[in-house]
PDB file of C-alpha atoms in Angstrom:
ATOM      1  CA  MET K   1       0.016  -0.008  -0.018  1.00 35.00           C
ATOM      2  CA  LEU K   2       1.464   3.360  -0.967  1.00 34.00           C
ATOM      3  CA  LEU K   3       0.906   6.475   1.017  1.00 41.00           C
ATOM      4  CA  SER K   4       0.972   9.487  -1.277  1.00 41.00           C
ATOM      5  CA  THR K   5       0.315  11.927   1.573  1.00 41.00           C
ATOM      6  CA  ALA K   6       3.298  11.072   3.653  1.00 41.00           C
ATOM      7  CA  VAL K   7       6.098   9.382   1.774  1.00 41.00           C
ATOM      8  CA  VAL K   8       7.086   7.796  -1.477  1.00 38.00           C
ATOM      9  CA  LEU K   9       7.663   4.275  -0.350  1.00 35.00           C
ATOM     10  CA  VAL K  10      10.349   2.206  -1.881  1.00 36.00           C
ATOM     11  CA  ALA K  11       8.983  -1.012  -3.415  1.00 36.00           C
ATOM     12  CA  CYS K  12      10.100  -4.319  -2.055  1.00 37.00           C
ATOM     13  CA  GLY K  13      13.664  -5.013  -3.179  1.00 41.00           C
ATOM     14  CA  ASN K  14      14.711  -7.938  -5.252  1.00 41.00           C
ATOM     15  CA  GLU K  15      15.424 -11.203  -3.555  1.00 46.00           C
ATOM     16  CA  THR K  16      19.139 -12.083  -3.841  1.00 45.00           C
ATOM     17  CA  LYS K  17      21.025 -15.228  -2.912  1.00 42.00           C
ATOM     18  CA  GLU K  18      23.864 -14.805  -0.397  1.00 42.00           C
ATOM     19  CA  GLN K  19      26.563 -17.382   0.351  1.00 37.00           C
ATOM     20  CA  GLN K  20      27.626 -16.397   3.811  1.00 39.00           C
ATOM     21  CA  SER K  21      25.476 -17.321   6.720  1.00 37.00           C
ATOM     22  CA  ILE K  22      24.865 -15.156   9.827  1.00 36.00           C
ATOM     23  CA  SER K  23      25.319 -16.686  13.252  1.00 37.00           C
ATOM     24  CA  GLN K  24      22.399 -18.776  14.330  1.00 36.00           C
ATOM     25  CA  THR K  25      22.749 -17.691  17.956  1.00 33.00           C
ATOM     26  CA  ARG K  26      19.823 -15.535  19.145  1.00 35.00           C
ATOM     27  CA  GLN K  27      21.245 -12.127  19.898  1.00 39.00           C
ATOM     28  CA  GLU K  28      20.076  -9.724  22.614  1.00 37.00           C
ATOM     29  CA  THR K  29      18.021  -6.788  21.503  1.00 35.00           C
ATOM     30  CA  THR K  30      20.507  -4.269  20.020  1.00 38.00           C
ATOM     31  CA  THR K  31      20.510  -0.559  20.915  1.00 36.00           C
ATOM     32  CA  MET K  32      22.812   1.605  18.797  1.00 37.00           C
ATOM     33  CA  SER K  33      23.444   5.264  18.284  1.00 38.00           C
ATOM     34  CA  THR K  34      22.260   6.495  14.936  1.00 43.00           C
ATOM     35  CA  THR K  35      23.404   8.929  12.332  1.00 43.00           C
ATOM     36  CA  ILE K  36      20.823  11.610  12.624  1.00 45.00           C
ATOM     37  CA  ALA K  37      20.079  15.201  11.658  1.00 45.00           C
ATOM     38  CA  THR K  38      17.424  17.203  13.514  1.00 45.00           C
ATOM     39  CA  THR K  39      18.159  20.757  12.286  1.00 42.00           C
ATOM     40  CA  SER K  40      18.407  22.555   8.988  1.00 41.00           C
ATOM     41  CA  THR K  41      19.361  26.131   8.197  1.00 42.00           C
ATOM     42  CA  LYS K  42      16.803  26.455   5.396  1.00 56.00           C
ATOM     43  CA  ASN K  43      13.676  24.753   4.008  1.00 56.00           C
ATOM     44  CA  LYS K  44      13.691  23.452   0.578  1.00 89.00           C
ATOM     45  CA  GLU K  45      10.818  22.257  -1.569  1.00 93.00           C
ATOM     46  CA  VAL K  46      11.390  18.971  -3.331  1.00 94.00           C
ATOM     47  CA  LYS K  47       9.455  18.652  -6.563  1.00 89.00           C
ATOM     48  CA  SER K  48      10.134  14.940  -7.137  1.00 88.00           C
ATOM     49  CA  GLY K  49      11.944  12.133  -5.396  1.00 90.00           C
ATOM     50  CA  PRO K  50      12.296  11.388  -1.636  1.00 93.00           C
ATOM     51  CA  LEU K  51      12.971  13.881   1.172  1.00 95.00           C
ATOM     52  CA  THR K  52      16.486  13.333   2.327  1.00 95.00           C
ATOM     53  CA  GLU K  53      17.333  16.290   4.546  1.00 95.00           C
ATOM     54  CA  VAL K  54      15.617  17.782   7.570  1.00 94.00           C
ATOM     55  CA  GLY K  55      13.576  20.810   6.532  1.00 94.00           C
ATOM     56  CA  GLN K  56      12.861  19.547   3.033  1.00 96.00           C
ATOM     57  CA  TYR K  57       9.136  19.450   2.125  1.00 96.00           C
ATOM     58  CA  THR K  58       6.897  18.493  -0.770  1.00 94.00           C
ATOM     59  CA  TYR K  59       3.346  18.989  -1.829  1.00 90.00           C
ATOM     60  CA  GLN K  60       1.793  15.783  -3.189  1.00 75.00           C
ATOM     61  CA  ASN K  61      -1.427  15.400  -5.052  1.00 75.00           C
ATOM     62  CA  GLY K  62      -3.139  18.239  -3.182  1.00 73.00           C
ATOM     63  CA  ASN K  63      -3.011  16.357   0.088  1.00 77.00           C
ATOM     64  CA  GLY K  64      -1.069  18.861   2.033  1.00 89.00           C
ATOM     65  CA  LYS K  65       2.522  19.814   2.845  1.00 93.00           C
ATOM     66  CA  VAL K  66       4.805  16.940   3.920  1.00 94.00           C
ATOM     67  CA  GLU K  67       7.994  17.951   5.687  1.00 95.00           C
ATOM     68  CA  LEU K  68      10.915  15.820   6.906  1.00 95.00           C
ATOM     69  CA  ILE K  69      11.308  16.483  10.626  1.00 94.00           C
ATOM     70  CA  LYS K  70      13.868  13.855  11.538  1.00 94.00           C
ATOM     71  CA  ILE K  71      15.881  11.220   9.645  1.00 95.00           C
ATOM     72  CA  ALA K  72      18.089   8.415  11.031  1.00 95.00           C
ATOM     73  CA  THR K  73      20.117   5.706   9.447  1.00 95.00           C
ATOM     74  CA  PRO K  74      20.819   3.370  12.362  1.00 95.00           C
ATOM     75  CA  ASN K  75      21.632   0.058  10.587  1.00 96.00           C
ATOM     76  CA  VAL K  76      20.595  -1.724  13.686  1.00 97.00           C
ATOM     77  CA  GLU K  77      20.135  -5.511  13.141  1.00 96.00           C
ATOM     78  CA  LYS K  78      18.626  -8.268  15.245  1.00 97.00           C
ATOM     79  CA  ASN K  79      18.798 -12.006  14.573  1.00 97.00           C
ATOM     80  CA  SER K  80      16.445 -14.790  15.788  1.00 97.00           C
ATOM     81  CA  ASN K  81      15.712 -18.212  14.407  1.00 97.00           C
ATOM     82  CA  ASN K  82      18.206 -17.618  11.474  1.00 98.00           C
ATOM     83  CA  VAL K  83      16.281 -14.577  10.366  1.00 98.00           C
ATOM     84  CA  THR K  84      17.983 -11.135  10.438  1.00 98.00           C
ATOM     85  CA  ILE K  85      16.174  -7.833  10.237  1.00 98.00           C
ATOM     86  CA  THR K  86      18.207  -4.652   9.729  1.00 98.00           C
ATOM     87  CA  ILE K  87      16.587  -1.332  10.346  1.00 97.00           C
ATOM     88  CA  LYS K  88      18.124   0.884   7.596  1.00 97.00           C
ATOM     89  CA  GLU K  89      16.300   4.192   7.732  1.00 97.00           C
ATOM     90  CA  ILE K  90      13.705   5.942   9.844  1.00 96.00           C
ATOM     91  CA  LYS K  91      11.901   9.132   8.858  1.00 96.00           C
ATOM     92  CA  LEU K  92       9.549  11.213  10.975  1.00 95.00           C
ATOM     93  CA  LEU K  93       7.322  13.416   8.708  1.00 95.00           C
ATOM     94  CA  LYS K  94       4.813  16.101   9.417  1.00 94.00           C
ATOM     95  CA  THR K  95       1.829  16.671   7.193  1.00 92.00           C
ATOM     96  CA  SER K  96       0.263  20.151   7.444  1.00 92.00           C
ATOM     97  CA  GLU K  97      -2.045  22.348   5.436  1.00 91.00           C
ATOM     98  CA  LEU K  98      -4.427  19.444   5.294  1.00 87.00           C
ATOM     99  CA  THR K  99      -7.093  19.583   2.628  1.00 85.00           C
ATOM    100  CA  ASN K 100     -10.438  17.784   2.402  1.00 85.00           C
ATOM    101  CA  LYS K 101      -8.798  15.449  -0.088  1.00 84.00           C
ATOM    102  CA  ALA K 102      -6.229  14.497   2.494  1.00 81.00           C
ATOM    103  CA  ILE K 103      -8.915  13.929   5.097  1.00 80.00           C
ATOM    104  CA  ASP K 104     -10.782  11.697   2.632  1.00 82.00           C
ATOM    105  CA  PHE K 105      -7.615   9.823   1.907  1.00 78.00           C
ATOM    106  CA  TRP K 106      -6.932   9.056   5.550  1.00 78.00           C
ATOM    107  CA  SER K 107     -10.558   7.943   5.977  1.00 79.00           C
ATOM    108  CA  GLN K 108     -10.088   5.377   3.260  1.00 77.00           C
ATOM    109  CA  HIS K 109      -7.415   3.906   5.470  1.00 73.00           C
ATOM    110  CA  GLN K 110      -9.762   3.727   8.475  1.00 69.00           C
ATOM    111  CA  VAL K 111      -8.026   6.626  10.100  1.00 76.00           C
ATOM    112  CA  ASN K 112     -10.145   9.167  11.982  1.00 79.00           C
ATOM    113  CA  ILE K 113      -8.051  12.299  11.420  1.00 80.00           C
ATOM    114  CA  ASP K 114      -9.331  14.009  14.570  1.00 82.00           C
ATOM    115  CA  ASP K 115      -7.702  11.347  16.671  1.00 84.00           C
ATOM    116  CA  TYR K 116      -4.209  12.144  15.315  1.00 87.00           C
ATOM    117  CA  LEU K 117      -4.207  15.903  14.894  1.00 85.00           C
ATOM    118  CA  SER K 118      -1.550  17.760  16.840  1.00 84.00           C
ATOM    119  CA  ASN K 119      -1.686  21.526  16.300  1.00 83.00           C
ATOM    120  CA  ASN K 120      -3.526  20.771  13.018  1.00 85.00           C
ATOM    121  CA  ASN K 121      -0.611  18.536  11.909  1.00 90.00           C
ATOM    122  CA  ILE K 122      -0.309  14.789  11.340  1.00 91.00           C
ATOM    123  CA  TYR K 123       2.959  12.945  12.166  1.00 93.00           C
ATOM    124  CA  THR K 124       3.906   9.682  10.512  1.00 93.00           C
ATOM    125  CA  LEU K 125       6.876   7.353  10.894  1.00 95.00           C
ATOM    126  CA  GLN K 126       8.383   5.541   7.918  1.00 95.00           C
ATOM    127  CA  VAL K 127      10.777   2.716   8.445  1.00 96.00           C
ATOM    128  CA  LYS K 128      12.881   0.934   5.773  1.00 96.00           C
ATOM    129  CA  TYR K 129      14.471  -2.389   6.534  1.00 97.00           C
ATOM    130  CA  ASP K 130      16.125  -5.532   5.060  1.00 97.00           C
ATOM    131  CA  VAL K 131      15.242  -9.128   5.867  1.00 97.00           C
ATOM    132  CA  LYS K 132      17.600 -12.049   5.452  1.00 98.00           C
ATOM    133  CA  ASN K 133      16.584 -15.655   5.817  1.00 98.00           C
ATOM    134  CA  ASP K 134      19.379 -18.146   6.616  1.00 98.00           C
ATOM    135  CA  ASN K 135      17.000 -21.065   6.989  1.00 98.00           C
ATOM    136  CA  ASP K 136      16.586 -23.985   4.593  1.00 98.00           C
ATOM    137  CA  VAL K 137      12.887 -23.222   4.214  1.00 97.00           C
ATOM    138  CA  ASN K 138      10.677 -20.380   2.994  1.00 97.00           C
ATOM    139  CA  ILE K 139       9.802 -17.993   5.774  1.00 97.00           C
ATOM    140  CA  GLY K 140       7.250 -15.274   6.395  1.00 95.00           C
ATOM    141  CA  PHE K 141       5.712 -13.359   9.302  1.00 95.00           C
ATOM    142  CA  SER K 142       2.309 -13.352  10.957  1.00 92.00           C
ATOM    143  CA  GLN K 143       0.331 -10.106  10.802  1.00 87.00           C
ATOM    144  CA  ALA K 144       3.207  -8.043   9.330  1.00 90.00           C
ATOM    145  CA  THR K 145       7.033  -8.147   9.258  1.00 94.00           C
ATOM    146  CA  ILE K 146       7.012  -5.152  11.594  1.00 94.00           C
ATOM    147  CA  LYS K 147       3.695  -5.394  13.376  1.00 92.00           C
ATOM    148  CA  SER K 148       4.018  -2.544  15.818  1.00 94.00           C
ATOM    149  CA  VAL K 149       6.136   0.359  17.084  1.00 95.00           C
ATOM    150  CA  ILE K 150       6.232   1.789  20.654  1.00 95.00           C
ATOM    151  CA  SER K 151       8.003   5.011  21.597  1.00 92.00           C
ATOM    152  CA  SER K 152      10.101   5.449  24.743  1.00 88.00           C
ATOM    153  CA  ASP K 153       7.163   7.117  26.464  1.00 87.00           C
ATOM    154  CA  GLY K 154       4.998   4.049  25.924  1.00 89.00           C
ATOM    155  CA  ILE K 155       2.940   5.298  23.054  1.00 88.00           C
ATOM    156  CA  GLU K 156       2.071   2.612  20.425  1.00 90.00           C
ATOM    157  CA  PHE K 157       1.865   3.967  16.886  1.00 92.00           C
ATOM    158  CA  ASP K 158      -0.923   2.833  14.661  1.00 90.00           C
ATOM    159  CA  LYS K 159      -0.029   0.862  11.515  1.00 87.00           C
ATOM    160  CA  VAL K 160      -1.162   2.335   8.218  1.00 85.00           C
ATOM    161  CA  SER K 161       0.648   0.122   5.736  1.00 77.00           C
ATOM    162  CA  GLU K 162       2.133  -3.311   6.225  1.00 72.00           C
ATOM    163  CA  GLN K 163       4.141  -5.828   4.350  1.00 69.00           C
ATOM    164  CA  LEU K 164       3.742  -9.587   4.481  1.00 74.00           C
ATOM    165  CA  LEU K 165       6.960 -10.979   3.005  1.00 86.00           C
ATOM    166  CA  LYS K 166       7.749 -14.416   1.766  1.00 91.00           C
ATOM    167  CA  ILE K 167      11.489 -15.050   1.577  1.00 96.00           C
ATOM    168  CA  SER K 168      13.217 -17.975  -0.022  1.00 96.00           C
ATOM    169  CA  PRO K 169      15.859 -20.080   1.723  1.00 98.00           C
ATOM    170  CA  HIS K 170      19.215 -18.203   2.130  1.00 98.00           C
ATOM    171  CA  ALA K 171      17.849 -15.101   0.390  1.00 98.00           C
ATOM    172  CA  LYS K 172      17.500 -11.444   1.281  1.00 97.00           C
ATOM    173  CA  LYS K 173      14.826  -8.784   0.565  1.00 96.00           C
ATOM    174  CA  THR K 174      15.963  -5.223   0.739  1.00 94.00           C
ATOM    175  CA  ASP K 175      14.319  -1.752   0.967  1.00 89.00           C
ATOM    176  CA  ASN K 176      11.043  -2.953   2.451  1.00 92.00           C
ATOM    177  CA  ALA K 177       8.964  -0.182   3.979  1.00 91.00           C
ATOM    178  CA  SER K 178       6.139   0.257   6.545  1.00 92.00           C
ATOM    179  CA  VAL K 179       4.366   3.409   7.762  1.00 91.00           C
ATOM    180  CA  PHE K 180       2.820   4.188  11.119  1.00 93.00           C
ATOM    181  CA  ILE K 181       0.781   7.187  12.182  1.00 92.00           C
ATOM    182  CA  ILE K 182       1.497   8.725  15.576  1.00 91.00           C
ATOM    183  CA  LYS K 183      -1.128   9.573  18.203  1.00 84.00           C
ATOM    184  CA  GLY K 184       0.318  11.698  20.924  1.00 74.00           C
ATOM    185  CA  SER K 185       3.745  13.404  21.161  1.00 75.00           C
ATOM    186  CA  SER K 186       6.111  13.323  18.244  1.00 81.00           C
ATOM    187  CA  GLU K 187       9.010  14.093  20.668  1.00 85.00           C
ATOM    188  CA  PHE K 188      10.751  10.849  21.409  1.00 88.00           C
ATOM    189  CA  ASN K 189      14.346   9.648  21.431  1.00 87.00           C
ATOM    190  CA  ASP K 190      13.886   5.887  21.482  1.00 93.00           C
ATOM    191  CA  ILE K 191      11.566   3.425  19.712  1.00 95.00           C
ATOM    192  CA  THR K 192      11.090  -0.232  19.708  1.00 97.00           C
ATOM    193  CA  PHE K 193       9.938  -2.238  16.654  1.00 97.00           C
ATOM    194  CA  TYR K 194       8.220  -5.532  17.198  1.00 96.00           C
ATOM    195  CA  THR K 195       8.091  -8.146  14.451  1.00 95.00           C
ATOM    196  CA  GLY K 196       5.351 -10.617  13.716  1.00 94.00           C
ATOM    197  CA  ASP K 197       6.048 -14.276  14.641  1.00 96.00           C
ATOM    198  CA  ILE K 198       8.224 -16.048  12.124  1.00 97.00           C
ATOM    199  CA  LEU K 199       6.459 -18.660  10.041  1.00 96.00           C
ATOM    200  CA  ARG K 200       7.733 -21.582   7.937  1.00 96.00           C
ATOM    201  CA  ILE K 201       5.858 -21.227   4.624  1.00 95.00           C
ATOM    202  CA  GLU K 202       4.808 -24.434   2.877  1.00 92.00           C
ATOM    203  CA  GLY K 203       2.359 -24.171   0.009  1.00 85.00           C
ATOM    204  CA  SER K 204      -0.457 -21.871   1.011  1.00 81.00           C
ATOM    205  CA  GLY K 205       0.046 -22.566   4.734  1.00 86.00           C
ATOM    206  CA  GLY K 206       2.218 -20.924   7.419  1.00 89.00           C
ATOM    207  CA  TYR K 207       3.608 -22.850  10.406  1.00 94.00           C
ATOM    208  CA  HIS K 208       5.128 -21.371  13.519  1.00 95.00           C
ATOM    209  CA  LEU K 209       8.936 -21.291  13.401  1.00 96.00           C
ATOM    210  CA  GLY K 210       9.734 -18.748  16.112  1.00 97.00           C
ATOM    211  CA  GLU K 211       8.443 -15.883  18.243  1.00 97.00           C
ATOM    212  CA  GLY K 212       8.527 -12.275  17.120  1.00 96.00           C
ATOM    213  CA  PHE K 213      11.215 -10.162  18.589  1.00 97.00           C
ATOM    214  CA  PRO K 214      11.921  -6.520  19.540  1.00 97.00           C
ATOM    215  CA  ILE K 215      14.421  -4.216  17.922  1.00 97.00           C
ATOM    216  CA  ASN K 216      15.429  -1.169  19.973  1.00 96.00           C
ATOM    217  CA  VAL K 217      16.596   1.949  18.191  1.00 96.00           C
ATOM    218  CA  HIS K 218      18.026   5.103  19.702  1.00 90.00           C
ATOM    219  CA  LEU K 219      17.168   8.255  17.652  1.00 83.00           C
ATOM    220  CA  GLY K 220      19.308  10.719  19.515  1.00 71.00           C
ATOM    221  CA  GLU K 221      18.295  13.876  21.289  1.00 63.00           C
TER     222      GLU K 221
END
């Protein structure tokens, strides 16, 4: 599902075979400092392409002004049951100057806009990640690859778009993306991503392979 009001999502990457395996030992949840920018000396309108610098903004399809508030490239990874997820990029975006078209758009995604307005703005979180499967079977995830996000102050973000991936043995899918809408404060320094349970995929069925796991990411001050 693509969200034209908030971000231009990168399509699922191609599946590639990799020869080297990653340790099969379950690792502790990793917390790592990120490369992050939170200030910009000037605003800049982007006519096409992604927002890459804090302060850049774009107007998309009459849905309002979308501005990049924060960007981080943590490259934090977590491994469990021979499945590795790497959090590659996180963007916090603010949508302002909301139009009736924008409100209708969010309504189509079962979002009551009044529940999420903060000073007449909407805040969304976009996460891009890679998934690597070092098992000898096809794997997938229940509910979604990243099923939920919780901020350091205990607020759970609501999922707007999700991806259910199927990954072949010893393969990797890159540049996957999910979007969450934020209810409450957009001021937070740490977030935790929770994956869906890992499934072994056989035919049209999915069978439990392992529990979902958390991935902690520090966004800086």
